[in-house]
Short mmCIF file of C-alpha atoms and ligand atoms in Angstrom, two decimals:
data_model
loop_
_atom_site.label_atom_id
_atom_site.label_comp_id
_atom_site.label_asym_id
_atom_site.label_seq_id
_atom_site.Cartn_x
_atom_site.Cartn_y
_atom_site.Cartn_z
CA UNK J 1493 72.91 -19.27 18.17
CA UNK J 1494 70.54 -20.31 20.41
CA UNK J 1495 71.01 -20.18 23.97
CA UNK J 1496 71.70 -22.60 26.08
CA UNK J 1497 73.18 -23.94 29.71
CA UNK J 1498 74.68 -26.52 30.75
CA UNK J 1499 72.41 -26.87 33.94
CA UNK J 1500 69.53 -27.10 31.43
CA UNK J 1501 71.44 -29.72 29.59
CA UNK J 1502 71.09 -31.43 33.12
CA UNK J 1503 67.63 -30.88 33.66
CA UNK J 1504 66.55 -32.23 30.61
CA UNK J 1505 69.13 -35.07 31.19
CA UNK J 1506 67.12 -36.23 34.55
CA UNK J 1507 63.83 -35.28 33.19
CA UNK J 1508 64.54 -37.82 30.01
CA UNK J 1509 66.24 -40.51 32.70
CA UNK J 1510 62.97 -40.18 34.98
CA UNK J 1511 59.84 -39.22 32.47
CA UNK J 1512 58.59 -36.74 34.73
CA UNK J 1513 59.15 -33.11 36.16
CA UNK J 1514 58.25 -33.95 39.65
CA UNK J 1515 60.46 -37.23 39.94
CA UNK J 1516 63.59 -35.12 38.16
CA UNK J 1517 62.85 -32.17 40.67
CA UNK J 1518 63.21 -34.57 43.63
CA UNK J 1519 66.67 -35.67 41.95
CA UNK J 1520 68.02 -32.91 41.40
CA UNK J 1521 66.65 -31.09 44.80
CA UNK J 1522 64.48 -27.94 42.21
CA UNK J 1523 60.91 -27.52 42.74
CA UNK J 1524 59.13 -29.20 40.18
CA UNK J 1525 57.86 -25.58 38.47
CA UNK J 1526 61.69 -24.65 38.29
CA UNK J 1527 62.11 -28.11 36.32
CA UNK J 1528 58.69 -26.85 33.92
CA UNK J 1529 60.06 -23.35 33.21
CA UNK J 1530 63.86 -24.78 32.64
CA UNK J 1531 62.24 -27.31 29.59
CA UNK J 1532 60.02 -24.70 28.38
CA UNK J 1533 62.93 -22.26 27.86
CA UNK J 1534 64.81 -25.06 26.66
CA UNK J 1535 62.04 -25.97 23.84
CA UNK J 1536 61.32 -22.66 23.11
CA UNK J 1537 65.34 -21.60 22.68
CA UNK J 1538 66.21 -24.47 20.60
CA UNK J 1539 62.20 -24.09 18.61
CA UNK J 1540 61.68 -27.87 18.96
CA UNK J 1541 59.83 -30.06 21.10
CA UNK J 1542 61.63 -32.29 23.45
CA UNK J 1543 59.05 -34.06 25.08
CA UNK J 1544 55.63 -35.70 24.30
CA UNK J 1545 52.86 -36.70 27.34
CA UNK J 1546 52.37 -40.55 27.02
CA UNK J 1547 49.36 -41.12 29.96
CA UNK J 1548 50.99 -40.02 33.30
CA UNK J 1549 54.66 -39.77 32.47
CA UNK J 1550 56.88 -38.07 29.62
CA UNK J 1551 58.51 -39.66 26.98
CA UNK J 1552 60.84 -38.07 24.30
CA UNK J 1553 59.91 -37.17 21.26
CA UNK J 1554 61.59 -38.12 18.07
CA UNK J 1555 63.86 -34.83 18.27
CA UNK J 1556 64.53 -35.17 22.12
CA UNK J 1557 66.08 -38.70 21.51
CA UNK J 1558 68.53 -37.08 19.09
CA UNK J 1559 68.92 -34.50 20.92
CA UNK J 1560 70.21 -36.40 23.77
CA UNK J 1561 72.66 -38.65 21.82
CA UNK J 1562 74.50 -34.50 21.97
CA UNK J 1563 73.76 -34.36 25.64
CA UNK J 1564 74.96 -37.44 27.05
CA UNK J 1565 78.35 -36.35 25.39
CA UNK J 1566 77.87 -32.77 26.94
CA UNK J 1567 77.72 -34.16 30.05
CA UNK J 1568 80.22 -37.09 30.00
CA UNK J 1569 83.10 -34.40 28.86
CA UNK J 1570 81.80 -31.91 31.39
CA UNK J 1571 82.11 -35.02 34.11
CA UNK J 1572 85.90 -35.63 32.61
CA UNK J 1573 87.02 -32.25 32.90
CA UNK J 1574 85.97 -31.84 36.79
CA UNK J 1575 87.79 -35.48 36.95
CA UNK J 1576 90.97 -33.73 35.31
CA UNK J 1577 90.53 -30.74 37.65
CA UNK J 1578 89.99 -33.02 40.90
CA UNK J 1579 93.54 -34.93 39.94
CA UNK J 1580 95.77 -32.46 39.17
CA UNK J 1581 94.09 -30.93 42.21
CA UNK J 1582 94.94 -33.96 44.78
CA UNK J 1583 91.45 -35.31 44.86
CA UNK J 1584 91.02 -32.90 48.13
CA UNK J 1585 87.97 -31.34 46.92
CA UNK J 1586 84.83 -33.03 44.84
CA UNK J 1587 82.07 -34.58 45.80
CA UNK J 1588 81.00 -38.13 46.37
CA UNK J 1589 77.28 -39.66 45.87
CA UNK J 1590 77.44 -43.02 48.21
CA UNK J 1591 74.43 -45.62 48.65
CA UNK J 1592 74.59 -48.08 51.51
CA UNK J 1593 72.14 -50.89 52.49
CA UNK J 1594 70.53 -50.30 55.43
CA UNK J 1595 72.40 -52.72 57.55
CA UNK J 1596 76.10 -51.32 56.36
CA UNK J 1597 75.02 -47.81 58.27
CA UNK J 1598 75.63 -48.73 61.55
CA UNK J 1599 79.43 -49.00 60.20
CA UNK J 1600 79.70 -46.52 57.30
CA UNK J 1601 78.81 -43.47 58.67
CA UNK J 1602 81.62 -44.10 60.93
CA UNK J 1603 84.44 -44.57 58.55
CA UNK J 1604 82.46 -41.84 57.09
CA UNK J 1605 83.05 -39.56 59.93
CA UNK J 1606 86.55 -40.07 60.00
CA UNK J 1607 86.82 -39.34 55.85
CA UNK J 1608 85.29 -36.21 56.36
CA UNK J 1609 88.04 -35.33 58.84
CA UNK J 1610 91.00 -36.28 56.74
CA UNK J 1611 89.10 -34.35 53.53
CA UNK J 1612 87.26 -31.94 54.81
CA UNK J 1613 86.69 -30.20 51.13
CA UNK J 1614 84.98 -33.53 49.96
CA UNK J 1615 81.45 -32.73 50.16
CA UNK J 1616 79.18 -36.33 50.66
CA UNK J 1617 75.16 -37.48 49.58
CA UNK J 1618 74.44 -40.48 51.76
CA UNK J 1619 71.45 -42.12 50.64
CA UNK J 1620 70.29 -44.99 53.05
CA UNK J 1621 68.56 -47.40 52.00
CA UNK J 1622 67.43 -51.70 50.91
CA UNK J 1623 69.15 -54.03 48.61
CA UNK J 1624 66.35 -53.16 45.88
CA UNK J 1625 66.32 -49.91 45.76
CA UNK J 1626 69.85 -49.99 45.46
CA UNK J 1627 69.91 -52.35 42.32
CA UNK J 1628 67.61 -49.62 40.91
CA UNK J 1629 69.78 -47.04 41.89
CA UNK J 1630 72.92 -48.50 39.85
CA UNK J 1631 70.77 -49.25 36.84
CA UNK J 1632 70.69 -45.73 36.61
CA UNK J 1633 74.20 -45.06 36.87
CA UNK J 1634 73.32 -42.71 40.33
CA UNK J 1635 75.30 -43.47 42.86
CA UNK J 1636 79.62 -43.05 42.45
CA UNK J 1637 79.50 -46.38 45.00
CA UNK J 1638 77.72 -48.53 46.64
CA UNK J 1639 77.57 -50.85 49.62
CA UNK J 1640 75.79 -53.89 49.97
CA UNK J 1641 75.51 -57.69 50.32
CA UNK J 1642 76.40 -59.85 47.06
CA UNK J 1643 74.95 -58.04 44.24
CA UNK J 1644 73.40 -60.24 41.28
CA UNK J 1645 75.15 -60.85 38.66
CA UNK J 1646 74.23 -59.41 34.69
CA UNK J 1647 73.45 -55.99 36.07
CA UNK J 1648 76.31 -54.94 34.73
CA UNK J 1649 78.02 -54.22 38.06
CA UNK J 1650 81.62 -54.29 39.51
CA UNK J 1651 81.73 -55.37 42.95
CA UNK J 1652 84.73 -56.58 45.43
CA UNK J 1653 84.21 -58.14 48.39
CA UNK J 1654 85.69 -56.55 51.38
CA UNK J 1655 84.16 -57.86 54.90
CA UNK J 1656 81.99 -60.61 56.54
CA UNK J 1657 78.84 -59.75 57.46
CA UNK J 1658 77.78 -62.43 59.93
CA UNK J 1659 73.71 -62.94 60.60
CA UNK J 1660 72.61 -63.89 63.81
CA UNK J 1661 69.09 -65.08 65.54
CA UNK J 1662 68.36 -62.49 68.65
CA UNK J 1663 66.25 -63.50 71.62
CA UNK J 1664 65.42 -61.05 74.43
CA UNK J 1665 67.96 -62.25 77.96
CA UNK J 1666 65.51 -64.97 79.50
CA UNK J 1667 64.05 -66.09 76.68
CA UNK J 1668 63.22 -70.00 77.32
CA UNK J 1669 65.70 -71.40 74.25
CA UNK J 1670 68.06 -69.87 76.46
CA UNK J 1671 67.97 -71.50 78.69
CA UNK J 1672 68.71 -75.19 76.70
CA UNK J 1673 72.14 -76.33 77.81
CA UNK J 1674 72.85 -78.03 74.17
CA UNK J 1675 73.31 -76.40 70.84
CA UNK J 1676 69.88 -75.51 69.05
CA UNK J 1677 69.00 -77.09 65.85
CA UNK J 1678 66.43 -75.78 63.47
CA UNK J 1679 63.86 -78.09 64.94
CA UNK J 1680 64.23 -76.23 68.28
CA UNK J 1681 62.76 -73.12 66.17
CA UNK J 1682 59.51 -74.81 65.52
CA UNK J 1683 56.74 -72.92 66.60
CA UNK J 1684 58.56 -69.57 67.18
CA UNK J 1685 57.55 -66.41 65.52
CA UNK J 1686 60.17 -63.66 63.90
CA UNK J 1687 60.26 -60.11 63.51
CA UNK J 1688 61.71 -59.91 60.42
CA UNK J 1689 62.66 -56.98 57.34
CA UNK J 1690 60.76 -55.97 54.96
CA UNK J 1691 60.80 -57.71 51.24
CA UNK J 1692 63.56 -56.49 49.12
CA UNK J 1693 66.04 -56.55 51.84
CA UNK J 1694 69.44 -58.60 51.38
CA UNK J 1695 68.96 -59.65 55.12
CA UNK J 1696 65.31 -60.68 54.50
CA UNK J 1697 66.47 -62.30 51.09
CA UNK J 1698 69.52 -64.39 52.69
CA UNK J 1699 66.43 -65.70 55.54
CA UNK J 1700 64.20 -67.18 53.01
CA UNK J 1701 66.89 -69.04 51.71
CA UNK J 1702 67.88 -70.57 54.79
CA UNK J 1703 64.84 -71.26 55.77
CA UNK J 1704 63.72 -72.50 52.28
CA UNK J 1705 67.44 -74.79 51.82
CA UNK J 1706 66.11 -76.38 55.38
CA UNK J 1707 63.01 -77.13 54.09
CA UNK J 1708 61.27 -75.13 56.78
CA UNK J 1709 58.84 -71.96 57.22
CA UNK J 1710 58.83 -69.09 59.41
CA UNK J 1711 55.88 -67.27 60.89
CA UNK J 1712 56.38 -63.36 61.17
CA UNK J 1713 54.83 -61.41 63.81
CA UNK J 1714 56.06 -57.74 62.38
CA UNK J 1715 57.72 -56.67 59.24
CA UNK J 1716 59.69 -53.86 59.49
CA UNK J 1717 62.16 -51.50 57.75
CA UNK J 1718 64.52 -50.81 60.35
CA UNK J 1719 66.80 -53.16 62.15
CA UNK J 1720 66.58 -50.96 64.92
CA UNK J 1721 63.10 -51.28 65.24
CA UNK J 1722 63.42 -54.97 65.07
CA UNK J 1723 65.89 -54.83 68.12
CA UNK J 1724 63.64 -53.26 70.08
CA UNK J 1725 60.49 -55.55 69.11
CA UNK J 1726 62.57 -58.83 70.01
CA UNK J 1727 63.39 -57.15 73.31
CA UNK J 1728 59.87 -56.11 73.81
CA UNK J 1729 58.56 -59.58 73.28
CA UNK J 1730 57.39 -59.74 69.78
CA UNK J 1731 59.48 -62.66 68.81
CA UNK J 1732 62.87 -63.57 67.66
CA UNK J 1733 64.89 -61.94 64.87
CA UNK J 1734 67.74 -61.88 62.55
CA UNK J 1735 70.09 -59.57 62.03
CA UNK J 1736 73.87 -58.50 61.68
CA UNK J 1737 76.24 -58.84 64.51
CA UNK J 1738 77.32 -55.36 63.02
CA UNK J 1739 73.76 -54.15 64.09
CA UNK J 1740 73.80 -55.37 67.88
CA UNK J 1741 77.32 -54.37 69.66
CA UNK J 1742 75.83 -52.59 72.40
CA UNK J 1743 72.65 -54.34 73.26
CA UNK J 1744 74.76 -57.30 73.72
CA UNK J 1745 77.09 -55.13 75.80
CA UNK J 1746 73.92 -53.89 78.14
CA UNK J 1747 72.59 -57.52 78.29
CA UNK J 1748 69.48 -55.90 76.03
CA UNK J 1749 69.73 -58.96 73.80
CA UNK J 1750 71.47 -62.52 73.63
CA UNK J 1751 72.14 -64.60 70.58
CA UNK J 1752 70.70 -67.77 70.10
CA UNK J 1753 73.48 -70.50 69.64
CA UNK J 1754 71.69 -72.61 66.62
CA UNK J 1755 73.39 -74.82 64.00
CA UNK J 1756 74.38 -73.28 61.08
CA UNK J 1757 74.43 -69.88 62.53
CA UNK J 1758 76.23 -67.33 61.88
CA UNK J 1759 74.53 -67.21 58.44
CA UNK J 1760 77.95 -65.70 56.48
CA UNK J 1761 76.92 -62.92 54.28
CA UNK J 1762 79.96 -60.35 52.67
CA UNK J 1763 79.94 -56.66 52.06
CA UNK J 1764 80.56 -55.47 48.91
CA UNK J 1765 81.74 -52.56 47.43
CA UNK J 1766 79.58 -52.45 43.86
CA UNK J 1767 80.56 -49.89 41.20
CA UNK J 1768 78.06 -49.44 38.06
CA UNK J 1769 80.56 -50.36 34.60
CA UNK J 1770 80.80 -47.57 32.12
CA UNK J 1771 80.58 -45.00 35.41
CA UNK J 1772 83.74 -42.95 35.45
CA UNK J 1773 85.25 -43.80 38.80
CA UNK J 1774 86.61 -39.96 39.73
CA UNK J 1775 89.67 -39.37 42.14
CA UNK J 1776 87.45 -38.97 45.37
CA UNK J 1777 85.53 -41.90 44.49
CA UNK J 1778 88.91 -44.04 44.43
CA UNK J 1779 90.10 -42.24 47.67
CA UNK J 1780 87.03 -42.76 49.63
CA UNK J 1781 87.10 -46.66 47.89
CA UNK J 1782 91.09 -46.90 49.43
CA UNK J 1783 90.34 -45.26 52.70
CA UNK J 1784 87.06 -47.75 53.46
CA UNK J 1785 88.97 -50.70 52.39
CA UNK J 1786 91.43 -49.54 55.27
CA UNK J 1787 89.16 -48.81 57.75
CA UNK J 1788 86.77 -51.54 57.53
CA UNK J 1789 89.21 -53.79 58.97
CA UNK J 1790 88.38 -52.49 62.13
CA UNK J 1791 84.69 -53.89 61.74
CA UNK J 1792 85.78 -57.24 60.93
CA UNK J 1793 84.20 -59.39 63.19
CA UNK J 1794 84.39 -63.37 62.63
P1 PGA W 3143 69.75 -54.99 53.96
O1 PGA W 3143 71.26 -55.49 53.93
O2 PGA W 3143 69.04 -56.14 54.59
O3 PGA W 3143 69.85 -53.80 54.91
O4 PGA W 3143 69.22 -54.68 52.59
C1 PGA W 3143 72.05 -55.73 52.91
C2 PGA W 3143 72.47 -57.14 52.67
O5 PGA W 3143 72.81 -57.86 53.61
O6 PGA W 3143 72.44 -57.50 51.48
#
């Protein structure tokens, strides 16, 4: 019988998912020679090839897509059993694979923090990062949950909404719309300039619409990928910008920053929580799911 292991089953699981050694070594945190000598062995055990070189990336051959139809069950019953272990177990121990927009940091890796402390066995990969990447992310059934704004529908995503997510326009203190005694309107924001996030942000997306549904355009002085980076460009001068409340507690605390009181603002956006369908939802991904659903009531803010 040929011989086999289950951590090659994996490699060649994530080297099939991503058509490429280098891209499957990032994954699955190997070197991308480790992922080459696994596939060899793997080929040379079974005496078949797996793979074929189409151009720059690697696509299955005829034997590899059978071959995985056997795999994908490998791994789903493997993923059940550590499920079965983890319940009769109490769900203390396991580990948890969580993605979060950008903006829902500045609260997660608190409630985060406090997890941890209540299961310290519970071992966590935060990844950080935009709306799109996300949506990518899901489609290939990565993360065990997610956190973001509204996700689209016909992704074939579960998703429950669980807390506002207010968007505000930020001025540095003294800035002259400041100083206008009535409430702004749009109109009042002709002729200003924003520091805005980059494309494929939920913040950026949920802008554009506004400004598009008001029949207006905005100019942009900087694009960037951080809304801290945008805080401290609107305080520096660069223009104004618009973010989460959840983004800006202390700089309104400090006086760093002031909110511009403009019709129609807050812009309400929710959090979700977004699960992909057909992902097994293990016993630490439903404890982590109960705990934040607790906890985020602390973050309301309306
Ligand atoms: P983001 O926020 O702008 O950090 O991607 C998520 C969202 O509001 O959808």
């Amino acid at each position: 019988m040929p011989h086999i292991s289950l951590r090659q089953i994996r490699i060649f699981d994530s080297v099939a998912r991503y058509q490429s050694h280098t891209r499957a070594a990032e994954k699955l945190y190997m070197t991308q020679p480790a992922v080459s000598m696994q596939m060899k062995q793997l080929e040379e055990n079974l005496g078949i090839d797996l793979f074929e070189r189409q151009g720059r990336s690697l696509a299955l051959s005829d034997s590899g897509k059978k071959l995985r139809i056997y795999t994908n069950k490998i791994i789903d019953a493997f993923e059940s059993m550590i499920d079965y272990v983890d319940k009769i177990k109490g769900c203390h121990t396991g580990h948890l694979t969580i993605s979060v927009a950008t903006t829902a940091n500045h609260f997660t890796t608190r409630i985060l923090s406090d997890f941890s402390e209540k299961y310290p066995e519970i071992t966590i990969s935060l990844d950080v990062t935009n709306r799109q990447s996300i949506l990518q992310q899901l489609d290939n059934f990565e993360p065990d949950l997610v956190i973001m704004g509204e996700p689209p529908k016909g992704h074939g995503l579960k998703s429950e909404k669980f807390m506002t997510n207010p968007l505000v326009i930020i001025a540095p203190p003294g800035h002259k719309l400041l100083q206008k005694k009535k409430k702004l309107t749009i109109n009042d924001l002709d002729g200003e300039k924003f520091v805005v996030r980059e494309k494929g942000s939920g913040t950026r997306e949920c802008i554009e619409r506004y400004f598009k549904k008001s029949e207006k355009t905005f100019t942009t002085t900087l694009e960037m990928t951080s809304n801290e980076a945008i805080k401290h460009a609107v305080s520096a001068g660069f223009g104004l910008g618009i973010v989460s409340l959840h983004t800006i507690e202390l700089e309104l605390l400090n006086n760093h920053l002031a909110i511009l009181d403009v019709k129609g603002f807050p812009l309400q956006r929710y959090w979700h929580l977004v699960t992909r369908q057909g992902k097994a939802i293990s016993p630490v991904t439903e404890a982590f799911r109960s705990f934040l659903l607790e906890k985020s009531e602390e973050f309301v803010i309306e």
